[in-house]
Coordinates of N, CA and C in Angstrom, one line a residue:
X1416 N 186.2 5.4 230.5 CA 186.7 6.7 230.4 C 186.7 7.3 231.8
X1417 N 187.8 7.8 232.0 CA 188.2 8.3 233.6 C 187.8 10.0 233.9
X1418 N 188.5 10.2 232.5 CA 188.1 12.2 233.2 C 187.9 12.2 231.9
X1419 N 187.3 13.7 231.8 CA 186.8 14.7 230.3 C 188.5 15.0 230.0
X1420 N 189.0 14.8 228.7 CA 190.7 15.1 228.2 C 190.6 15.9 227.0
X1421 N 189.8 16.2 227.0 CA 189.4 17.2 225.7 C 188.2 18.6 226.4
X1422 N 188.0 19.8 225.6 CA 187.4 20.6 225.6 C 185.7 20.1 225.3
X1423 N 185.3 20.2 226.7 CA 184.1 19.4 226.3 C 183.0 20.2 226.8
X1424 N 182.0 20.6 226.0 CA 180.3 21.5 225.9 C 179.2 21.0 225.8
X1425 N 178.4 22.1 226.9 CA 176.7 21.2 226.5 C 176.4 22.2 225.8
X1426 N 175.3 21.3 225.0 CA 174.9 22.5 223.9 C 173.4 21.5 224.0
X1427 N 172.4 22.5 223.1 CA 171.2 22.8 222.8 C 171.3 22.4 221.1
X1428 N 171.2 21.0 221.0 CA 170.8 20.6 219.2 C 169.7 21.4 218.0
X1429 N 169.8 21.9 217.3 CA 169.1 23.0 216.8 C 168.2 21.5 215.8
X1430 N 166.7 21.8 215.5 CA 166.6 20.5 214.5 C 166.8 20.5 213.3
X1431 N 166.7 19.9 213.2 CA 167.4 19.6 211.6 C 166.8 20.6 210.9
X1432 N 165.5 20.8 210.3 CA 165.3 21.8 209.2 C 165.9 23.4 209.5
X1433 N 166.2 23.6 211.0 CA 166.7 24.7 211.3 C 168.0 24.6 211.3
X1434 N 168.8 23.6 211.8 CA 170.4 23.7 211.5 C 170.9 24.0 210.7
X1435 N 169.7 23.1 209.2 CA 170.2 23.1 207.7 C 170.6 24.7 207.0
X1436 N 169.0 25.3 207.8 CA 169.3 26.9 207.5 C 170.1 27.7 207.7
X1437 N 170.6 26.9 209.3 CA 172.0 28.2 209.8 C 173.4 27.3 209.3
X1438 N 173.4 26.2 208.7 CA 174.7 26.0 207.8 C 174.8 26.2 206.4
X1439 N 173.4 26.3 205.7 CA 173.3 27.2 204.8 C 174.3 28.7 204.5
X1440 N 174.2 29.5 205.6 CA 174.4 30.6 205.9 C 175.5 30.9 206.2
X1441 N 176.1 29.7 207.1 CA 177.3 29.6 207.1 C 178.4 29.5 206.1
X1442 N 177.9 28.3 205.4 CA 178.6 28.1 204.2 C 178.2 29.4 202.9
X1443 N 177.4 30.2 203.2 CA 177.5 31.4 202.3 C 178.7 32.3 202.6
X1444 N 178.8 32.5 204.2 CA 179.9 33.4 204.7 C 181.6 32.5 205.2
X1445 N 181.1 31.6 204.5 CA 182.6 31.0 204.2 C 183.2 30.4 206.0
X1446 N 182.1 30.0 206.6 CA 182.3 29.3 207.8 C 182.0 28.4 208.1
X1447 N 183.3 27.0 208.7 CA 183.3 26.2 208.9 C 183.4 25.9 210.1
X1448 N 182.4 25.8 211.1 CA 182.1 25.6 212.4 C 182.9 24.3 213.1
X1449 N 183.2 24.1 214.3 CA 183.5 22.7 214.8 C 182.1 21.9 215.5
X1450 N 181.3 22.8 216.1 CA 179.9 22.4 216.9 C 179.2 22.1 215.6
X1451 N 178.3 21.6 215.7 CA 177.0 21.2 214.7 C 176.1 22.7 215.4
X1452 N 175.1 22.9 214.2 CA 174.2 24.0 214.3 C 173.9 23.7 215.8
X1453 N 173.9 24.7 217.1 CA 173.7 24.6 218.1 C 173.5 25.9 219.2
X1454 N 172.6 25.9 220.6 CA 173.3 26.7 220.9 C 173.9 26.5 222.3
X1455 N 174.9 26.9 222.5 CA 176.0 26.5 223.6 C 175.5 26.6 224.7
X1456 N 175.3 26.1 225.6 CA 174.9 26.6 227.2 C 175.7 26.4 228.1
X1457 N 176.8 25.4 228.4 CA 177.7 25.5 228.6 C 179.4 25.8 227.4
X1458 N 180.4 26.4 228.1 CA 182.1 26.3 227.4 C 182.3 27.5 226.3
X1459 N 181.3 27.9 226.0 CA 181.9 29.7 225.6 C 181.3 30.7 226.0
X1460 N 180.7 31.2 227.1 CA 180.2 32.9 227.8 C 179.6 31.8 229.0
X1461 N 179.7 32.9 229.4 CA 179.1 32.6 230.8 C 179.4 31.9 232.3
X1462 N 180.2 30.2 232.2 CA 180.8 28.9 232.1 C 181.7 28.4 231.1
X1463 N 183.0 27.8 231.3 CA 183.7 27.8 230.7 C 183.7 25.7 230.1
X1464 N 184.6 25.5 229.8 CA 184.3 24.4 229.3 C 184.4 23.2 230.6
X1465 N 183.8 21.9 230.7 CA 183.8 21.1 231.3 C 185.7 20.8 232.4
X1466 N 185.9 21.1 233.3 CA 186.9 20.9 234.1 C 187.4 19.2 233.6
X1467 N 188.6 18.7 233.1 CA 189.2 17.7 232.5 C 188.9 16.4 234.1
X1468 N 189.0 16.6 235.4 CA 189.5 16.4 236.2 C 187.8 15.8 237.0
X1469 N 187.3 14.7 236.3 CA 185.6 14.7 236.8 C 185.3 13.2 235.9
X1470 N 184.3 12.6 237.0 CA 183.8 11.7 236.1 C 182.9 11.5 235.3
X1471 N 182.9 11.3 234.2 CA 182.1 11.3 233.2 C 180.2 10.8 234.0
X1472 N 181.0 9.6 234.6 CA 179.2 9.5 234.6 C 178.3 10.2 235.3
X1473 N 179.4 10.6 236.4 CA 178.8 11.4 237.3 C 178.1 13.1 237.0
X1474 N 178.8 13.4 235.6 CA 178.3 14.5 235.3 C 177.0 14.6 234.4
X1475 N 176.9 12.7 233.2 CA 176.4 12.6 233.0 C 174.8 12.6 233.5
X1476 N 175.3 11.7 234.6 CA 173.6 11.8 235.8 C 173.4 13.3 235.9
X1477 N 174.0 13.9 236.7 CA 173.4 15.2 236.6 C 173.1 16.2 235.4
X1478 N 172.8 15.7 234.6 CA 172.8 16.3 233.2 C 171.3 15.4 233.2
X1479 N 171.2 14.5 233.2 CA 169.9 13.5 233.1 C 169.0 14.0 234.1
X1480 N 169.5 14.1 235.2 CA 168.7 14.8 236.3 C 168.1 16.2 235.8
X1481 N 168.9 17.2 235.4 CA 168.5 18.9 235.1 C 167.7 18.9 234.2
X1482 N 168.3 17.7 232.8 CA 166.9 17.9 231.3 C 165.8 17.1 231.9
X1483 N 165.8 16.3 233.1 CA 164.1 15.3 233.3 C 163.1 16.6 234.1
X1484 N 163.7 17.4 234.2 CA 163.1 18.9 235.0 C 162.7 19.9 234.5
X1485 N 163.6 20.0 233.5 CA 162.9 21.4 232.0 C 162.4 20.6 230.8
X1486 N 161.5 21.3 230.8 CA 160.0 20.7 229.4 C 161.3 21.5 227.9
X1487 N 160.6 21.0 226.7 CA 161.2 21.1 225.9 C 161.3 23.1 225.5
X1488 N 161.5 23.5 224.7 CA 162.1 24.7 224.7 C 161.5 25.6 223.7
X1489 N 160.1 26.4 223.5 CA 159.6 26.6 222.0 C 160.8 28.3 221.7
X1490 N 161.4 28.1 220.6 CA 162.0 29.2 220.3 C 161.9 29.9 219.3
X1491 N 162.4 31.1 219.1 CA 162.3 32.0 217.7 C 163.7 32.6 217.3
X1492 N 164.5 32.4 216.6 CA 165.5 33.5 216.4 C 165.2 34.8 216.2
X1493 N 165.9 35.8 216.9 CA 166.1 37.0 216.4 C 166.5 37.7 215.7
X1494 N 167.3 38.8 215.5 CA 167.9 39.9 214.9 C 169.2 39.0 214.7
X1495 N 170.1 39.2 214.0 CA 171.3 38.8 214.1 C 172.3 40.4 214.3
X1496 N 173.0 39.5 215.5 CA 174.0 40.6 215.8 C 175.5 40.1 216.1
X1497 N 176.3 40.5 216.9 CA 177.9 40.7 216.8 C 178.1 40.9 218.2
X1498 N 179.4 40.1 218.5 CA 179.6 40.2 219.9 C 180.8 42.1 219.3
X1499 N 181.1 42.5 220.7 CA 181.4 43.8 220.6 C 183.1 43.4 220.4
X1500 N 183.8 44.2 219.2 CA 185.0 43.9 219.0 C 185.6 42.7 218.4
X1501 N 184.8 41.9 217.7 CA 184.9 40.7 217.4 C 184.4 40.4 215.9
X1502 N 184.8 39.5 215.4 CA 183.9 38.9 214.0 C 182.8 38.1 213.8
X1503 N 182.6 37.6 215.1 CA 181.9 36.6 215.3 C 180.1 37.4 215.3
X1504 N 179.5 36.4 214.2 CA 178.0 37.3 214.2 C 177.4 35.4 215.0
X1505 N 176.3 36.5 215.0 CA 175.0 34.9 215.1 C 173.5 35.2 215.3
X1506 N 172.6 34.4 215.5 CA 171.2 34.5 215.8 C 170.9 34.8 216.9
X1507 N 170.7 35.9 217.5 CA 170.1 36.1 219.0 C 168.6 35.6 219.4
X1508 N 167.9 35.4 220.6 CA 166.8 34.8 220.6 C 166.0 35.8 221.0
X1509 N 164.5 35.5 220.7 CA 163.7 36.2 220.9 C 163.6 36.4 222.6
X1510 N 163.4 34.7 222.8 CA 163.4 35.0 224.2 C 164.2 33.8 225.3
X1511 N 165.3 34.6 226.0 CA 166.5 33.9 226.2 C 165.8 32.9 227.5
X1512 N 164.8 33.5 227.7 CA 164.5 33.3 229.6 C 164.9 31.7 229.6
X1513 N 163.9 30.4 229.0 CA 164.3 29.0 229.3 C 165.3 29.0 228.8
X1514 N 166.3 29.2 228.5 CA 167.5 28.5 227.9 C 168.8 29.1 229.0
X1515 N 168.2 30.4 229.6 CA 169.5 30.5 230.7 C 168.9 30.0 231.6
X1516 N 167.6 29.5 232.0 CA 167.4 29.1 233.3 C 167.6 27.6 233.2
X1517 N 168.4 27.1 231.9 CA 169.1 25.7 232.0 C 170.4 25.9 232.2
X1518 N 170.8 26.8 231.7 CA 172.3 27.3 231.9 C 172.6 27.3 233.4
X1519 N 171.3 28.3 234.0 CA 171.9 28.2 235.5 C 171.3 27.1 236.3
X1520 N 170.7 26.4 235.9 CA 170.5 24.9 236.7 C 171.7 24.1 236.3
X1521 N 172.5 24.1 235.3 CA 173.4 23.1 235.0 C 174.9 24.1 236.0
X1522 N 175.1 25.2 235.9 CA 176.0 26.3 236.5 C 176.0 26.0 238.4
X1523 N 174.9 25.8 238.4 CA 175.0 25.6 240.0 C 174.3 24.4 240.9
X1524 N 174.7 23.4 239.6 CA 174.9 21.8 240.0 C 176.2 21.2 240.6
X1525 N 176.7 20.1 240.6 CA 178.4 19.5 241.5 C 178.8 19.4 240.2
X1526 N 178.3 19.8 238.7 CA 179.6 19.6 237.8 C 180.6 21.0 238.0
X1527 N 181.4 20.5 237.3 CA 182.8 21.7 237.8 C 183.5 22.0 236.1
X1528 N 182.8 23.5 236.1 CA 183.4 23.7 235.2 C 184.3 24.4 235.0
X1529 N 185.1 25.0 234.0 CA 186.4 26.2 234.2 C 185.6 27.7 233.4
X1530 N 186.5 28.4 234.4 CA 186.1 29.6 234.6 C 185.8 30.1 233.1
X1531 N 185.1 31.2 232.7 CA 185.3 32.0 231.0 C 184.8 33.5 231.4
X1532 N 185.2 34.6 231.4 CA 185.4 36.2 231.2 C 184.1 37.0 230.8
X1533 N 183.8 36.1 229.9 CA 182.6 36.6 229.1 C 180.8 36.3 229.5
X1534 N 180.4 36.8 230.3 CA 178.8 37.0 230.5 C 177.9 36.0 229.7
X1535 N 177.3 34.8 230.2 CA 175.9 34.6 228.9 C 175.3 35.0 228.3
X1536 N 175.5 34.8 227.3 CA 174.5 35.0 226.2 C 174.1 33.8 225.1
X1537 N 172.6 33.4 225.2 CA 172.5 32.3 224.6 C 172.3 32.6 223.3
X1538 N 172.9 32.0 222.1 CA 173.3 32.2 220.5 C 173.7 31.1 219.6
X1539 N 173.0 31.5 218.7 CA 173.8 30.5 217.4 C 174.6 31.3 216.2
X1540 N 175.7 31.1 217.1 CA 176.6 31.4 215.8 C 176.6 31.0 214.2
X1541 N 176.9 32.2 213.1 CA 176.6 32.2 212.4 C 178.1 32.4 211.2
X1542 N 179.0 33.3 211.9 CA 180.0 33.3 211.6 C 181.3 33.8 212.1
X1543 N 182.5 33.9 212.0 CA 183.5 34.4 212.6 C 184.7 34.5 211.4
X1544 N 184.6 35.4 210.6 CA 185.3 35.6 209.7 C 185.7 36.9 209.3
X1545 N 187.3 37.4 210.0 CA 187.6 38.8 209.6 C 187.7 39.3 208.1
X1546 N 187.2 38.6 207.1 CA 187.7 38.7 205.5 C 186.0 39.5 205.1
X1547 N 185.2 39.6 206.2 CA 184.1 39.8 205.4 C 184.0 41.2 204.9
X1548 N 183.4 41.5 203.9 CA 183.4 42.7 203.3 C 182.3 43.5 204.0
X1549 N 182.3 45.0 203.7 CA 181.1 45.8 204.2 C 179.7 45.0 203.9
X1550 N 179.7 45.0 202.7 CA 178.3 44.2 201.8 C 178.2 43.3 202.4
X1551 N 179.2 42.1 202.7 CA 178.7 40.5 203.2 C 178.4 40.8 204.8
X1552 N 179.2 41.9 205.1 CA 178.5 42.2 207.0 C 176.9 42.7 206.4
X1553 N 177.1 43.7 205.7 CA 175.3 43.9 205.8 C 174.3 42.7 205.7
X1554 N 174.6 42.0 204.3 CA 174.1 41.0 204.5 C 173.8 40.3 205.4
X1555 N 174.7 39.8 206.1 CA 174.8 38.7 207.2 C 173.4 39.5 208.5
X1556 N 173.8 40.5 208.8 CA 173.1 41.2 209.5 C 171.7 41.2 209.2
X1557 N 171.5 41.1 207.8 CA 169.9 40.8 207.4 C 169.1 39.7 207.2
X1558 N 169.9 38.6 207.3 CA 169.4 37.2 207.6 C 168.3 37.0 208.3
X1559 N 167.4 36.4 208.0 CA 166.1 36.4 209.4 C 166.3 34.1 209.0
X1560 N 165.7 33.9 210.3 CA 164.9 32.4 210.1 C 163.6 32.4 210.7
X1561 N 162.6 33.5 210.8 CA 161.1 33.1 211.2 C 160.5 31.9 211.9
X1562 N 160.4 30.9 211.1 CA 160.0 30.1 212.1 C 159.9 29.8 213.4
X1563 N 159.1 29.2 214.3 CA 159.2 28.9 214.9 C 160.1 27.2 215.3
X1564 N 160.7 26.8 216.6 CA 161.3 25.6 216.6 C 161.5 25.1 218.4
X1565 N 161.2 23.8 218.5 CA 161.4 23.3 219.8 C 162.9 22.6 220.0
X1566 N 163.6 23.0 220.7 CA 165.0 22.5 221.3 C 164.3 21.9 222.1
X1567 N 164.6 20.1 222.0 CA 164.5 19.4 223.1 C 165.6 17.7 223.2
X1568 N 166.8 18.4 222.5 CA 167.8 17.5 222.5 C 168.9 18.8 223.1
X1569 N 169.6 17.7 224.4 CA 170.9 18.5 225.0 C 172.0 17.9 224.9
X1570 N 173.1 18.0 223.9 CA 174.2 16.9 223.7 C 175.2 17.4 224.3
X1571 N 176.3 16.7 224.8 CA 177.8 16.7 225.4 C 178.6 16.9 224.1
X1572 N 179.4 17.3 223.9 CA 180.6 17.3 222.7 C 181.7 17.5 223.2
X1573 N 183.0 16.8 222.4 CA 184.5 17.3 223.0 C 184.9 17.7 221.7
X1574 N 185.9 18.4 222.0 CA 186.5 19.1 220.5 C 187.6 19.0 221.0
X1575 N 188.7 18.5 220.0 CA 190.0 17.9 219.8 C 190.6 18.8 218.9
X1576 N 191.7 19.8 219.1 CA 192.1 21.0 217.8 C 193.5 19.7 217.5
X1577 N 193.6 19.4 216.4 CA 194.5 18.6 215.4 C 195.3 19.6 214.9
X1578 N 194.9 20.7 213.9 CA 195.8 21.7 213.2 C 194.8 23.3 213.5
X1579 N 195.2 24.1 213.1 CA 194.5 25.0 212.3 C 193.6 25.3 211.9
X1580 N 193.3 24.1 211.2 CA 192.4 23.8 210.3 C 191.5 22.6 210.7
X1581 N 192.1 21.5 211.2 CA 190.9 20.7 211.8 C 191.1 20.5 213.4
X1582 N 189.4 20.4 213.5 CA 189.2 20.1 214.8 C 188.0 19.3 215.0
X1583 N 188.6 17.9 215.9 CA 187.6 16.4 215.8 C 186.9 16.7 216.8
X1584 N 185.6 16.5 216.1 CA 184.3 17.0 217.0 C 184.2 15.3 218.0
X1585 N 183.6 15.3 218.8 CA 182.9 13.4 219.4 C 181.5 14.0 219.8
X1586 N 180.5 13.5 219.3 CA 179.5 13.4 220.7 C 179.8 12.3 221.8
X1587 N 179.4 13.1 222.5 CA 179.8 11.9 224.4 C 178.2 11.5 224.7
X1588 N 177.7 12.4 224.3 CA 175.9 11.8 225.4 C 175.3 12.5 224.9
X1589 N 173.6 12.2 224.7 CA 172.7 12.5 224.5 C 171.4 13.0 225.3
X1590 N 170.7 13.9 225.4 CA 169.8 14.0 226.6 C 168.6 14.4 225.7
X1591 N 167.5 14.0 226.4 CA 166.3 14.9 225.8 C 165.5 15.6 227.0
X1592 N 165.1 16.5 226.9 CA 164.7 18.1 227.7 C 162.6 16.9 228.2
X1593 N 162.8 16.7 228.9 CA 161.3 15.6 229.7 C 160.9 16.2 230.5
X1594 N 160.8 17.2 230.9 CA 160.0 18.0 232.3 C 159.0 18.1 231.6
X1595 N 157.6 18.6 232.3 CA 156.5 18.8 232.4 C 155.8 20.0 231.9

């Protein structure tokens, strides 16, 4: 593989008993995600998606280099809220601090990514659906997940839009979060 040809994101793997919860939830509010339960750190706010025009492996290493530096990630979901103007709700975190200071170690590494408008904010999206009613917004808004959970998987994904309706996810690479 020569360059990134698709729209391609690093994301933060949520683990499995926590994913299950926030696809749960999803699938209550009638949302069918293209990411697996995750949360984005690079290609939607902040940093835009991976630049097509780069080589894979070379971004890979530095991706291997930044997770062998940051220790794994203990987290909490928060409140759920709403970006402003939009339908889109999700899980805010209790506490954003390690997960942007991977954002900006990966932000001002030699990968090259393309530009995006929108400010960071680290999140797990929950839904994006203009059909929802008052009641299913309250709802959604009152979701909690308590627990506590360690993010220590960082995966690469490209998303391929086909129709409308589908869009072919790939994982590209795998990383796990090894610092000290």
């Amino acid at each position: 593989m020569e360059d990134f040809n698709k729209d391609t994101y690093i994301v933060l793997d949520l683990p499995k008993k926590i994913a299950d919860k926030v696809k749960k939830i999803r699938s209550e509010h009638r949302y069918t995600m293209s990411l697996p339960a995750e949360i984005t750190v690079t290609g939607s706010s902040g940093i835009g998606v991976l630049q097509y025009k780069q080589n894979p492996s070379n971004v890979y290493s530095t991706i291997r280099d930044v997770t062998s530096r940051i220790k794994p990630i203990k987290c909490n979901f928060g409140e759920v809220s709403s970006f402003p103007n939009t339908d889109i709700f999700f899980f805010t975190l209790q506490d954003e601090g390690p997960i942007r200071e991977l954002h900006k170690e990966l932000v001002k590494s030699d990968i090259k990514f393309l530009e995006n408008p929108f400010p960071y904010k680290p999140h797990c999206t929950l839904c994006n659906n203009p059909s929802l009613t008052d009641i299913e917004t309250q709802e959604l808004l009152s979701k909690e997940i308590s627990e506590e959970f360690i993010l220590d998987t960082v995966s690469v994904y490209s998303l391929e839009r086909k129709s409308n309706d589908v869009v072919n996810v790939s994982l590209l690479e795998r990383f796990k979060l090894s610092g000290k």
